[in-house]
Tab-separated table of N, CA and C in Angstrom:
chain	number	residue	atom	x	y	z
O	86	GLU	N	99.484	102.143	94.129
O	86	GLU	CA	99.790	103.267	94.999
O	86	GLU	C	100.707	102.762	96.106
O	87	ARG	N	101.794	103.417	96.317
O	87	ARG	CA	102.728	103.062	97.386
O	87	ARG	C	102.461	103.965	98.578
O	88	ARG	N	102.516	103.370	99.764
O	88	ARG	CA	102.316	104.134	100.995
O	88	ARG	C	103.411	103.792	101.982
O	89	ASN	N	103.800	104.796	102.740
O	89	ASN	CA	104.739	104.523	103.823
O	89	ASN	C	103.945	104.211	105.089
O	90	ARG	N	104.651	103.910	106.164
O	90	ARG	CA	103.985	103.517	107.404
O	90	ARG	C	103.036	104.606	107.927
O	91	ALA	N	103.486	105.844	107.938
O	91	ALA	CA	102.659	106.950	108.451
O	91	ALA	C	101.375	107.098	107.635
O	92	GLN	N	101.468	106.970	106.323
O	92	GLN	CA	100.285	107.079	105.468
O	92	GLN	C	99.312	105.928	105.735
O	93	SER	N	99.834	104.724	105.928
O	93	SER	CA	98.985	103.567	106.207
O	93	SER	C	98.264	103.721	107.529
O	94	ILE	N	98.953	104.200	108.543
O	94	ILE	CA	98.331	104.415	109.857
O	94	ILE	C	97.259	105.488	109.766
O	95	ALA	N	97.531	106.566	109.035
O	95	ALA	CA	96.551	107.641	108.869
O	95	ALA	C	95.292	107.130	108.173
O	96	GLU	N	95.437	106.245	107.217
O	96	GLU	CA	94.282	105.678	106.505
O	96	GLU	C	93.398	104.883	107.462
O	97	VAL	N	94.003	104.096	108.335
O	97	VAL	CA	93.246	103.296	109.298
O	97	VAL	C	92.530	104.184	110.315
O	98	LYS	N	93.115	105.326	110.647
O	98	LYS	CA	92.552	106.208	111.662
O	98	LYS	C	91.542	107.222	111.109
O	99	ARG	N	91.206	107.116	109.830
O	99	ARG	CA	90.240	108.058	109.253
O	99	ARG	C	88.957	108.064	110.067
O	100	GLN	N	88.417	109.231	110.298
O	100	GLN	CA	87.212	109.385	111.112
O	100	GLN	C	85.923	109.112	110.344
O	101	ASP	N	85.952	109.186	109.005
O	101	ASP	CA	84.731	109.000	108.222
O	101	ASP	C	84.451	107.538	107.886
O	102	ILE	N	85.386	106.624	108.245
O	102	ILE	CA	85.211	105.197	107.976
O	102	ILE	C	85.350	104.419	109.275
O	103	THR	N	84.384	103.514	109.530
O	103	THR	CA	84.447	102.613	110.674
O	103	THR	C	84.354	101.190	110.142
O	104	ILE	N	85.405	100.401	110.329
O	104	ILE	CA	85.385	99.005	109.891
O	104	ILE	C	84.576	98.211	110.905
O	105	THR	N	83.569	97.486	110.422
O	105	THR	CA	82.691	96.727	111.307
O	105	THR	C	82.982	95.231	111.279
O	106	ARG	N	83.531	94.720	110.171
O	106	ARG	CA	83.823	93.296	110.060
O	106	ARG	C	84.801	93.062	108.927
O	107	PHE	N	85.602	91.997	109.049
O	107	PHE	CA	86.555	91.622	108.007
O	107	PHE	C	86.474	90.113	107.837
O	108	GLU	N	86.216	89.649	106.622
O	108	GLU	CA	86.121	88.221	106.333
O	108	GLU	C	87.224	87.808	105.370
O	109	ILE	N	87.768	86.618	105.603
O	109	ILE	CA	88.817	86.071	104.742
O	109	ILE	C	88.274	84.837	104.039
O	110	ASP	N	88.543	84.736	102.741
O	110	ASP	CA	88.115	83.589	101.942
O	110	ASP	C	89.234	83.249	100.962
O	111	ASP	N	89.181	82.046	100.404
O	111	ASP	CA	90.135	81.606	99.388
O	111	ASP	C	91.578	81.783	99.866
O	112	TYR	N	91.858	81.317	101.082
O	112	TYR	CA	93.166	81.492	101.719
O	112	TYR	C	94.131	80.411	101.253
O	113	ARG	N	95.316	80.815	100.807
O	113	ARG	CA	96.357	79.892	100.369
O	113	ARG	C	97.696	80.379	100.911
O	114	VAL	N	98.528	79.449	101.348
O	114	VAL	CA	99.842	79.820	101.846
O	114	VAL	C	100.876	78.816	101.335
O	115	ALA	N	102.043	79.318	100.988
O	115	ALA	CA	103.163	78.484	100.561
O	115	ALA	C	104.366	78.861	101.422
O	116	ILE	N	104.935	77.858	102.095
O	116	ILE	CA	106.085	78.093	102.965
O	116	ILE	C	107.292	77.382	102.369
O	117	ASP	N	108.403	78.107	102.306
O	117	ASP	CA	109.649	77.553	101.789
O	117	ASP	C	110.769	77.967	102.733
O	118	GLY	N	111.064	77.116	103.706
O	118	GLY	CA	112.116	77.426	104.671
O	118	GLY	C	111.761	78.631	105.510
O	119	GLY	N	112.543	79.690	105.362
O	119	GLY	CA	112.347	80.892	106.157
O	119	GLY	C	111.546	81.970	105.470
O	120	SER	N	110.811	81.606	104.425
O	120	SER	CA	109.956	82.594	103.760
O	120	SER	C	108.607	81.967	103.450
O	121	ALA	N	107.600	82.813	103.303
O	121	ALA	CA	106.248	82.336	103.008
O	121	ALA	C	105.490	83.403	102.235
O	122	ILE	N	104.541	82.937	101.444
O	122	ILE	CA	103.642	83.838	100.719
O	122	ILE	C	102.218	83.387	101.000
O	123	ALA	N	101.368	84.322	101.390
O	123	ALA	CA	99.954	84.045	101.638
O	123	ALA	C	99.122	84.874	100.668
O	124	ASN	N	98.112	84.250	100.098
O	124	ASN	CA	97.161	84.925	99.209
O	124	ASN	C	95.765	84.675	99.740
O	125	PHE	N	94.950	85.707	99.750
O	125	PHE	CA	93.573	85.519	100.187
O	125	PHE	C	92.696	86.653	99.689
O	126	LEU	N	91.405	86.382	99.715
O	126	LEU	CA	90.405	87.381	99.369
O	126	LEU	C	89.860	87.927	100.680
O	127	GLY	N	89.896	89.224	100.849
O	127	GLY	CA	89.382	89.845	102.069
O	127	GLY	C	88.204	90.741	101.740
O	128	LYS	N	87.130	90.566	102.503
O	128	LYS	CA	85.960	91.424	102.326
O	128	LYS	C	85.848	92.295	103.566
O	129	VAL	N	85.896	93.604	103.356
O	129	VAL	CA	85.853	94.576	104.440
O	129	VAL	C	84.453	95.188	104.487
O	130	TYR	N	83.792	95.030	105.627
O	130	TYR	CA	82.497	95.663	105.855
O	130	TYR	C	82.756	96.923	106.672
O	131	HIS	N	82.193	98.032	106.246
O	131	HIS	CA	82.478	99.296	106.917
O	131	HIS	C	81.318	100.264	106.784
O	132	LYS	N	81.360	101.269	107.619
O	132	LYS	CA	80.429	102.389	107.511
O	132	LYS	C	81.250	103.579	107.041
O	133	THR	N	80.821	104.174	105.964
O	133	THR	CA	81.467	105.365	105.435
O	133	THR	C	80.461	106.498	105.485
O	134	ASN	N	80.775	107.507	106.280
O	134	ASN	CA	79.850	108.617	106.501
O	134	ASN	C	78.465	108.114	106.898
O	135	GLY	N	78.431	107.059	107.744
O	135	GLY	CA	77.179	106.523	108.264
O	135	GLY	C	76.457	105.536	107.371
O	136	VAL	N	76.982	105.258	106.181
O	136	VAL	CA	76.342	104.355	105.228
O	136	VAL	C	77.069	103.004	105.249
O	137	ASP	N	76.299	101.879	105.397
O	137	ASP	CA	76.894	100.541	105.369
O	137	ASP	C	77.409	100.223	103.974
O	138	CYS	N	78.657	99.729	103.904
O	138	CYS	CA	79.295	99.394	102.630
O	138	CYS	C	80.136	98.137	102.811
O	139	SER	N	80.559	97.548	101.695
O	139	SER	CA	81.536	96.468	101.736
O	139	SER	C	82.407	96.569	100.493
O	140	THR	N	83.651	96.145	100.634
O	140	THR	CA	84.612	96.209	99.547
O	140	THR	C	85.463	94.945	99.600
O	141	GLU	N	85.754	94.359	98.436
O	141	GLU	CA	86.600	93.175	98.375
O	141	GLU	C	87.962	93.526	97.810
O	142	TYR	N	88.980	92.916	98.395
O	142	TYR	CA	90.351	93.105	97.956
O	142	TYR	C	91.044	91.757	97.875
O	143	ARG	N	92.022	91.637	96.993
O	143	ARG	CA	92.901	90.476	96.913
O	143	ARG	C	94.201	90.865	97.606
O	144	TYR	N	94.622	90.067	98.585
O	144	TYR	CA	95.829	90.342	99.367
O	144	TYR	C	96.921	89.335	99.021
O	145	THR	N	98.142	89.812	98.904
O	145	THR	CA	99.326	88.967	98.791
O	145	THR	C	100.310	89.463	99.842
O	146	CYS	N	100.642	88.594	100.792
O	146	CYS	CA	101.552	88.950	101.882
O	146	CYS	C	102.816	88.093	101.782
O	147	GLU	N	103.948	88.735	101.824
O	147	GLU	CA	105.224	88.024	101.864
O	147	GLU	C	105.770	88.116	103.279
O	148	PHE	N	106.183	86.972	103.803
O	148	PHE	CA	106.720	86.891	105.161
O	148	PHE	C	108.144	86.360	105.134
O	149	VAL	N	108.903	86.733	106.140
O	149	VAL	CA	110.243	86.194	106.338
O	149	VAL	C	110.372	85.854	107.821
O	150	ARG	N	111.075	84.775	108.113
O	150	ARG	CA	111.265	84.368	109.508
O	150	ARG	C	112.586	84.950	109.998
O	151	ARG	N	112.498	85.811	111.023
O	151	ARG	CA	113.680	86.457	111.604
O	151	ARG	C	113.649	86.283	113.113
O	152	ASN	N	114.746	85.826	113.667
O	152	ASN	CA	114.844	85.634	115.124
O	152	ASN	C	113.668	84.836	115.680
O	153	GLY	N	113.254	83.804	114.946
O	153	GLY	CA	112.187	82.932	115.411
O	153	GLY	C	110.775	83.468	115.240
O	154	ARG	N	110.620	84.629	114.601
O	154	ARG	CA	109.300	85.238	114.424
O	154	ARG	C	109.026	85.476	112.944
O	155	TRP	N	107.775	85.288	112.549
O	155	TRP	CA	107.371	85.624	111.185
O	155	TRP	C	107.069	87.114	111.124
O	156	GLN	N	107.664	87.794	110.165
O	156	GLN	CA	107.452	89.227	109.982
O	156	GLN	C	107.021	89.500	108.545
O	157	ILE	N	106.152	90.485	108.382
O	157	ILE	CA	105.712	90.864	107.037
O	157	ILE	C	106.843	91.598	106.334
O	158	LEU	N	107.190	91.107	105.163
O	158	LEU	CA	108.213	91.735	104.343
O	158	LEU	C	107.573	92.696	103.343
O	159	ALA	N	106.450	92.265	102.767
O	159	ALA	CA	105.746	93.104	101.785
O	159	ALA	C	104.272	92.726	101.785
O	160	LEU	N	103.440	93.691	101.453
O	160	LEU	CA	101.997	93.478	101.372
O	160	LEU	C	101.481	94.182	100.112
O	161	GLN	N	100.758	93.433	99.301
O	161	GLN	CA	100.136	94.021	98.115
O	161	GLN	C	98.638	93.819	98.232
O	162	ILE	N	97.896	94.884	97.999
O	162	ILE	CA	96.438	94.829	98.052
O	162	ILE	C	95.905	95.379	96.731
O	163	SER	N	95.035	94.626	96.111
O	163	SER	CA	94.440	95.106	94.860
O	163	SER	C	92.931	94.918	94.923
O	164	GLY	N	92.221	95.797	94.247
O	164	GLY	CA	90.771	95.696	94.188
O	164	GLY	C	90.364	94.434	93.446
O	165	LYS	N	89.322	93.770	93.908
O	165	LYS	CA	88.858	92.553	93.252
O	165	LYS	C	88.075	92.939	92.022
O	166	GLU	N	88.368	92.261	90.933
O	166	GLU	CA	87.697	92.564	89.674
O	166	GLU	C	86.544	91.646	89.437
């Protein structure tokens, strides 16, 4: 599923979900000059409609170094199988 910035912000601001904790595991990063790729497993703990839940996702983040700062170029999130 592709989302634009407005859709991503709206998802975070949903009123029926409250994120209570986020854990990162299996973190790996590869840097090559002005670009980098990070992979990690993220576990999101949240309350959905008042019920405690957790969900795991695999994240792949691509970064590029511009004007001395690392910026996210792309982010892929997939459900953990």
